[in-house]
Short mmCIF file of C-alpha atoms in Angstrom, two decimals:
data_model
loop_
_atom_site.label_atom_id
_atom_site.label_comp_id
_atom_site.label_asym_id
_atom_site.label_seq_id
_atom_site.Cartn_x
_atom_site.Cartn_y
_atom_site.Cartn_z
CA MET A 1 62.40 90.53 125.61
CA THR A 2 62.88 86.76 125.85
CA ASN A 3 63.32 86.42 122.10
CA ASN A 4 65.81 89.29 122.05
CA SER A 5 67.76 87.69 124.89
CA SER A 6 67.84 84.35 123.07
CA ILE A 7 69.04 85.99 119.86
CA GLY A 8 71.68 87.93 121.78
CA GLY A 9 72.83 84.80 123.59
CA ALA A 10 73.03 82.86 120.33
CA TYR A 11 75.04 85.71 118.75
CA MET A 12 77.47 85.74 121.69
CA GLN A 13 77.85 81.96 121.45
CA ARG A 14 78.66 82.20 117.72
CA GLN A 15 81.10 85.02 118.42
CA ILE A 16 82.89 83.07 121.14
CA ASN A 17 83.05 79.96 118.93
CA PHE A 18 84.52 82.03 116.10
CA GLN A 19 87.11 83.49 118.47
CA PHE A 20 88.08 80.00 119.67
CA VAL A 21 88.45 78.68 116.12
CA LEU A 22 90.45 81.75 115.09
CA VAL A 23 92.90 81.27 117.96
CA GLN A 24 93.43 77.59 117.11
CA LEU A 25 93.94 78.44 113.44
CA LEU A 26 96.50 81.14 114.21
CA VAL A 27 98.37 78.94 116.70
CA SER A 28 98.54 76.11 114.14
CA ILE A 29 99.82 78.42 111.39
CA PHE A 30 102.38 80.12 113.64
CA LEU A 31 103.67 76.82 115.00
CA CYS A 32 104.12 75.46 111.45
CA ILE A 33 106.05 78.60 110.45
CA ASN A 34 108.25 78.43 113.55
CA LEU A 35 108.85 74.72 112.96
CA LEU A 36 109.98 75.49 109.40
CA LEU A 37 112.35 78.16 110.73
CA ILE A 38 113.75 75.73 113.32
CA VAL A 39 114.30 73.04 110.67
CA THR A 40 116.07 75.64 108.53
CA PHE A 41 118.33 76.56 111.45
CA PHE A 42 119.51 72.95 111.87
CA SER A 43 119.98 72.48 108.12
CA LYS A 44 123.41 74.18 107.86
CA ASP A 45 126.47 73.99 110.10
CA VAL A 46 127.06 77.71 109.74
CA PHE A 47 123.77 78.46 111.51
CA TYR A 48 124.39 76.56 114.74
CA LEU A 49 128.04 77.62 114.85
CA THR A 50 127.26 81.37 114.73
CA MET A 51 126.05 83.24 117.82
CA ARG A 52 123.39 85.40 116.20
CA TYR A 53 121.75 82.35 114.59
CA ILE A 54 121.96 80.41 117.86
CA LEU A 55 120.22 83.24 119.71
CA PHE A 56 117.67 83.42 116.90
CA ALA A 57 116.95 79.72 117.43
CA VAL A 58 116.48 80.36 121.17
CA THR A 59 113.74 82.90 120.37
CA LEU A 60 112.10 80.40 117.99
CA LEU A 61 112.06 77.62 120.61
CA SER A 62 110.92 80.01 123.35
CA ASP A 63 108.13 81.46 121.21
CA SER A 64 106.95 78.01 120.11
CA LEU A 65 106.81 76.82 123.72
CA ILE A 66 104.80 79.90 124.74
CA LEU A 67 102.41 79.34 121.83
CA ILE A 68 101.77 75.76 122.93
CA MET A 69 101.51 76.46 126.68
CA SER A 70 99.35 79.59 126.33
CA ASP A 71 97.03 77.76 123.94
CA VAL A 72 96.64 74.90 126.41
CA VAL A 73 95.73 77.39 129.15
CA PHE A 74 93.35 79.14 126.73
CA ILE A 75 91.58 75.86 125.86
CA LEU A 76 91.26 74.87 129.52
CA ALA A 77 89.80 78.26 130.42
CA TYR A 78 87.47 78.26 127.40
CA PHE A 79 85.92 74.91 128.37
CA HIS A 80 86.02 75.82 132.09
CA PHE A 81 88.25 72.86 132.96
CA THR A 82 89.59 73.04 136.48
CA MET A 83 92.75 71.51 137.89
CA GLN A 84 94.59 71.41 141.17
CA VAL A 85 96.45 74.61 141.91
CA GLY A 86 99.70 72.64 142.31
CA ILE A 87 99.54 71.42 138.69
CA CYS A 88 98.71 74.92 137.47
CA VAL A 89 101.75 76.27 139.35
CA ILE A 90 104.04 73.96 137.33
CA MET A 91 102.52 75.13 134.02
CA SER A 92 102.69 78.77 135.08
CA ILE A 93 106.37 78.50 136.03
CA VAL A 94 107.18 77.58 132.40
CA LEU A 95 105.03 80.43 131.06
CA LEU A 96 106.45 83.02 133.46
CA LEU A 97 110.00 81.95 132.63
CA TYR A 98 109.72 82.01 128.84
CA ILE A 99 107.69 85.21 128.70
CA PHE A 100 110.96 86.92 129.69
CA VAL A 101 113.33 84.68 127.69
CA THR A 102 112.37 86.16 124.29
CA PRO A 103 112.86 89.89 125.12
CA ILE A 104 116.10 89.19 126.99
CA THR A 105 117.36 87.13 124.04
CA LEU A 106 116.49 89.99 121.69
CA THR A 107 118.54 92.28 123.91
CA ALA A 108 121.45 89.82 123.72
CA MET A 109 121.14 89.79 119.92
CA THR A 110 121.37 93.58 119.94
CA LEU A 111 124.55 93.40 122.02
CA GLU A 112 125.96 90.87 119.54
CA ARG A 113 125.41 93.36 116.70
CA PHE A 114 126.97 96.09 118.87
CA VAL A 115 130.11 93.98 119.38
CA ALA A 116 130.26 93.04 115.68
CA ILE A 117 130.16 96.68 114.53
CA CYS A 118 131.81 98.63 117.35
CA MET A 119 134.33 95.99 118.50
CA PRO A 120 135.05 93.95 115.33
CA LEU A 121 138.46 92.73 116.52
CA GLN A 122 136.93 91.17 119.65
CA HIS A 123 133.82 89.81 117.92
CA ALA A 124 135.24 86.39 117.04
CA GLU A 125 136.33 85.83 120.65
CA LEU A 126 133.32 87.31 122.46
CA CYS A 127 130.64 85.90 120.14
CA SER A 128 131.85 82.36 119.48
CA ALA A 129 129.54 79.35 119.54
CA HIS A 130 131.03 78.32 122.90
CA ARG A 131 130.26 81.73 124.36
CA ALA A 132 126.73 81.46 122.98
CA LEU A 133 126.06 78.52 125.31
CA HIS A 134 127.15 80.62 128.28
CA CYS A 135 124.94 83.43 126.99
CA ILE A 136 121.91 81.10 126.87
CA LEU A 137 122.50 80.09 130.50
CA ILE A 138 122.73 83.76 131.52
CA ILE A 139 119.53 84.55 129.60
CA HIS A 140 117.62 81.81 131.43
CA ALA A 141 119.09 82.85 134.77
CA LEU A 142 117.98 86.45 134.25
CA SER A 143 114.56 85.29 133.01
CA SER A 144 114.06 83.14 136.10
CA MET A 145 114.47 86.05 138.52
CA PRO A 146 110.97 87.57 137.98
CA CYS A 147 109.52 84.07 138.18
CA ILE A 148 111.33 83.44 141.49
CA VAL A 149 110.13 86.77 142.93
CA ILE A 150 106.48 86.23 141.96
CA LEU A 151 106.39 82.60 143.08
CA SER A 152 108.23 83.29 146.35
CA ILE A 153 105.60 85.87 147.31
CA PHE A 154 102.85 83.43 146.30
CA PHE A 155 104.31 80.52 148.28
CA ALA A 156 104.74 82.74 151.34
CA SER A 157 101.12 83.95 151.17
CA ALA A 158 99.16 80.86 150.07
CA SER A 159 97.93 78.32 152.60
CA HIS A 160 98.56 74.57 152.21
CA ARG A 161 94.88 73.96 151.47
CA PHE A 162 95.03 76.36 148.56
CA TYR A 163 97.27 73.98 146.55
CA THR A 164 94.68 71.18 146.69
CA GLN A 165 91.80 73.34 145.45
CA ASP A 166 90.46 72.92 141.91
CA ARG A 167 90.52 76.14 139.90
CA ILE A 168 90.68 77.38 136.33
CA CYS A 169 94.38 77.81 135.62
CA SER A 170 95.42 81.44 135.19
CA VAL A 171 98.51 83.51 135.92
CA GLU A 172 96.27 85.92 137.86
CA MET A 173 95.73 83.12 140.36
CA PHE A 174 99.12 84.02 141.87
CA ILE A 175 97.96 87.55 142.75
CA LEU A 176 96.53 86.93 146.23
CA ARG A 177 97.04 90.45 147.55
CA ARG A 178 96.84 93.86 145.92
CA TRP A 179 100.52 94.54 146.63
CA HIS A 180 101.47 91.32 144.79
CA ASP A 181 100.29 93.02 141.61
CA HIS A 182 102.42 96.07 142.42
CA VAL A 183 105.51 93.88 142.89
CA ARG A 184 104.91 92.13 139.57
CA SER A 185 104.50 95.51 137.89
CA ALA A 186 107.70 96.85 139.46
CA VAL A 187 109.73 93.81 138.32
CA SER A 188 108.37 94.01 134.77
CA GLN A 189 109.02 97.75 134.50
CA PHE A 190 112.57 97.31 135.85
CA TYR A 191 113.37 94.74 133.16
CA PHE A 192 111.72 96.92 130.54
CA LEU A 193 113.88 99.88 131.59
CA ILE A 194 117.15 97.92 131.53
CA MET A 195 116.46 96.42 128.11
CA CYS A 196 115.43 99.79 126.66
CA ILE A 197 118.62 101.43 127.97
CA THR A 198 120.69 98.61 126.42
CA ILE A 199 119.07 99.01 123.01
CA VAL A 200 119.27 102.81 123.02
CA TYR A 201 122.95 102.69 124.06
CA SER A 202 123.75 100.17 121.29
CA TYR A 203 121.85 102.26 118.75
CA ILE A 204 123.76 105.45 119.62
CA LYS A 205 127.14 103.71 119.50
CA ILE A 206 126.39 102.02 116.17
CA MET A 207 125.09 105.33 114.78
CA LYS A 208 128.44 106.98 115.60
CA VAL A 209 130.34 104.18 113.85
CA ALA A 210 128.00 104.39 110.85
CA LYS A 211 128.68 108.10 110.40
CA ALA A 212 132.44 107.57 110.58
CA ALA A 213 132.52 104.50 108.31
CA SER A 214 132.97 104.55 104.54
CA GLY A 215 132.42 102.25 101.56
CA GLU A 216 131.52 98.63 102.34
CA ASN A 217 131.99 99.22 106.06
CA LYS A 218 129.39 101.98 105.95
CA LYS A 219 126.88 99.73 104.17
CA SER A 220 127.44 96.91 106.66
CA THR A 221 127.17 99.29 109.61
CA TRP A 222 123.87 100.78 108.43
CA LYS A 223 122.54 97.26 107.94
CA GLY A 224 123.49 96.50 111.54
CA LEU A 225 121.76 99.70 112.62
CA ARG A 226 118.54 98.62 110.91
CA THR A 227 118.84 95.27 112.68
CA VAL A 228 119.03 97.04 116.04
CA ILE A 229 115.90 99.04 115.13
CA LEU A 230 114.13 95.78 114.26
CA HIS A 231 115.15 94.30 117.61
CA ALA A 232 113.75 97.39 119.32
CA PHE A 233 110.43 96.90 117.52
CA GLN A 234 110.37 93.19 118.38
CA LEU A 235 111.19 94.01 121.97
CA LEU A 236 108.40 96.58 122.15
CA LEU A 237 105.84 94.01 120.95
CA CYS A 238 107.05 91.48 123.50
CA LEU A 239 107.10 93.97 126.38
CA ILE A 240 103.64 95.36 125.67
CA GLN A 241 102.28 92.03 126.85
CA LEU A 242 103.81 92.79 130.27
CA TRP A 243 101.48 95.80 130.46
CA CYS A 244 98.38 93.85 129.35
CA PRO A 245 97.47 92.55 132.84
CA PHE A 246 97.40 96.10 134.21
CA ILE A 247 95.18 97.31 131.35
CA GLU A 248 92.88 94.31 131.78
CA SER A 249 92.59 94.88 135.54
CA ALA A 250 91.49 98.47 134.94
CA VAL A 251 88.96 97.43 132.28
CA LEU A 252 87.55 94.72 134.56
CA GLN A 253 86.47 97.43 136.99
CA ILE A 254 84.40 99.03 134.20
CA ASP A 255 82.64 96.19 132.37
CA PHE A 256 83.10 92.40 132.34
CA MET A 257 82.25 91.84 128.66
CA LEU A 258 84.62 94.64 127.68
CA PHE A 259 87.26 92.89 129.80
CA ILE A 260 86.70 89.63 127.86
CA ASN A 261 87.03 91.41 124.51
CA VAL A 262 90.13 93.36 125.58
CA ARG A 263 91.81 90.20 126.90
CA TYR A 264 91.05 88.37 123.66
CA PHE A 265 92.44 91.27 121.61
CA ASN A 266 95.62 91.41 123.76
CA TYR A 267 96.11 87.66 123.44
CA ILE A 268 95.89 87.76 119.63
CA THR A 269 97.84 91.00 119.13
CA PHE A 270 100.58 90.93 121.76
CA ILE A 271 101.09 87.24 122.57
CA LEU A 272 100.30 85.16 119.48
CA THR A 273 101.23 87.47 116.60
CA PRO A 274 104.68 88.69 117.80
CA ARG A 275 105.68 85.09 118.54
CA CYS A 276 105.65 84.36 114.82
CA LEU A 277 105.91 87.57 112.84
CA SER A 278 109.02 88.91 114.55
CA PRO A 279 111.15 85.75 114.04
CA LEU A 280 109.85 85.43 110.48
CA ILE A 281 110.78 89.04 109.65
CA TYR A 282 114.26 88.54 111.12
CA GLY A 283 114.74 85.30 109.19
CA LEU A 284 113.68 86.91 105.90
CA ARG A 285 116.11 89.82 106.37
CA ASP A 286 119.16 87.54 106.56
CA GLU A 287 120.13 86.61 103.01
CA MET A 288 121.75 83.27 103.85
CA PHE A 289 118.92 82.19 106.15
CA PHE A 290 116.31 83.37 103.64
CA HIS A 291 117.70 81.22 100.82
CA ALA A 292 117.90 78.17 103.09
CA LEU A 293 114.33 78.86 104.27
CA LYS A 294 113.15 79.21 100.67
CA TYR A 295 114.73 75.85 99.83
CA TYR A 296 112.81 74.02 102.57
CA ALA A 297 109.59 76.01 102.10
CA LEU A 298 109.52 75.19 98.37
CA CYS A 299 110.55 71.53 98.79
CA GLY A 300 114.04 71.89 97.33
CA LEU A 301 113.14 73.75 94.12
CA TYR A 302 115.84 76.31 94.94
CA LYS A 303 118.47 73.85 96.11
CA LYS A 304 121.10 74.98 93.66
CA GLN A 305 120.70 78.69 94.44
CA SER A 306 120.83 78.19 98.23
CA SER A 307 123.81 75.85 97.96
CA ASP A 308 125.71 78.31 95.81
CA LEU A 309 125.01 81.09 98.30
CA VAL A 310 126.25 79.10 101.29
CA CYS A 311 129.36 77.98 99.39
CA SER A 312 130.15 81.55 98.36
CA SER A 313 129.67 82.78 101.92
CA ASN A 314 132.07 80.17 103.21
#
């Protein structure tokens, strides 16, 4: 029995070490890809003077920040490092804020496509670079509301001594009462509902325009429709992570080791992977951005082709 326990313990240790290495490898790869996409964004004036590219850059920066912050929390928890609750609160504020920034930005990108296709005469005015700055402020304001609600409940419930305690940093630390979890769930589901309604409404309107269009307009409209579908898929991946804590809480009541495995799977599948794959897919679908990305990814081997494309588009 002792030998079997030792072998089992050694196996679990190897498995946990493999999981840790895998997470660090994925984070490093995804951050490098996002960094390449960000460099590509700043490479051409047309990118940071167009609303849809500006919003795309917001998702890249938001996703990169979440990758870094979540990995820091993961490393601290893996090595059982503790910190004062007050310091953890500051880190968690950033995480809670930018968890919502990406899906709300995707919703804003869907609305931009809706305006471009269904209101083409107003698109230049409503979706200018100047308006994009206002849009970014609105996105962060809307994203801060769930954070304010969750933290307000926490501050009202936690004692002063609680902030000086040393604990392993985790978002679950803010759930001091059972009803706190219900409030967090209600806020997340409300945002999910509003964003889903926005995407479905935009899809239906664009579908009507696509059926009525003809020639080049029809081709452009159907391309916009596929973009909206992609945003819906991206949004679904981002919003699934809002359901992960509820799934993990239910699994924790069944078996602790199953809880660890489910949390690890959720972290890889619904937090790390969408933060890279979704922006990369969007960047590859845009012809102009793809050629600029190819130029930087291949160290300038396609400089002539990408330059010709940008010149022809201008």
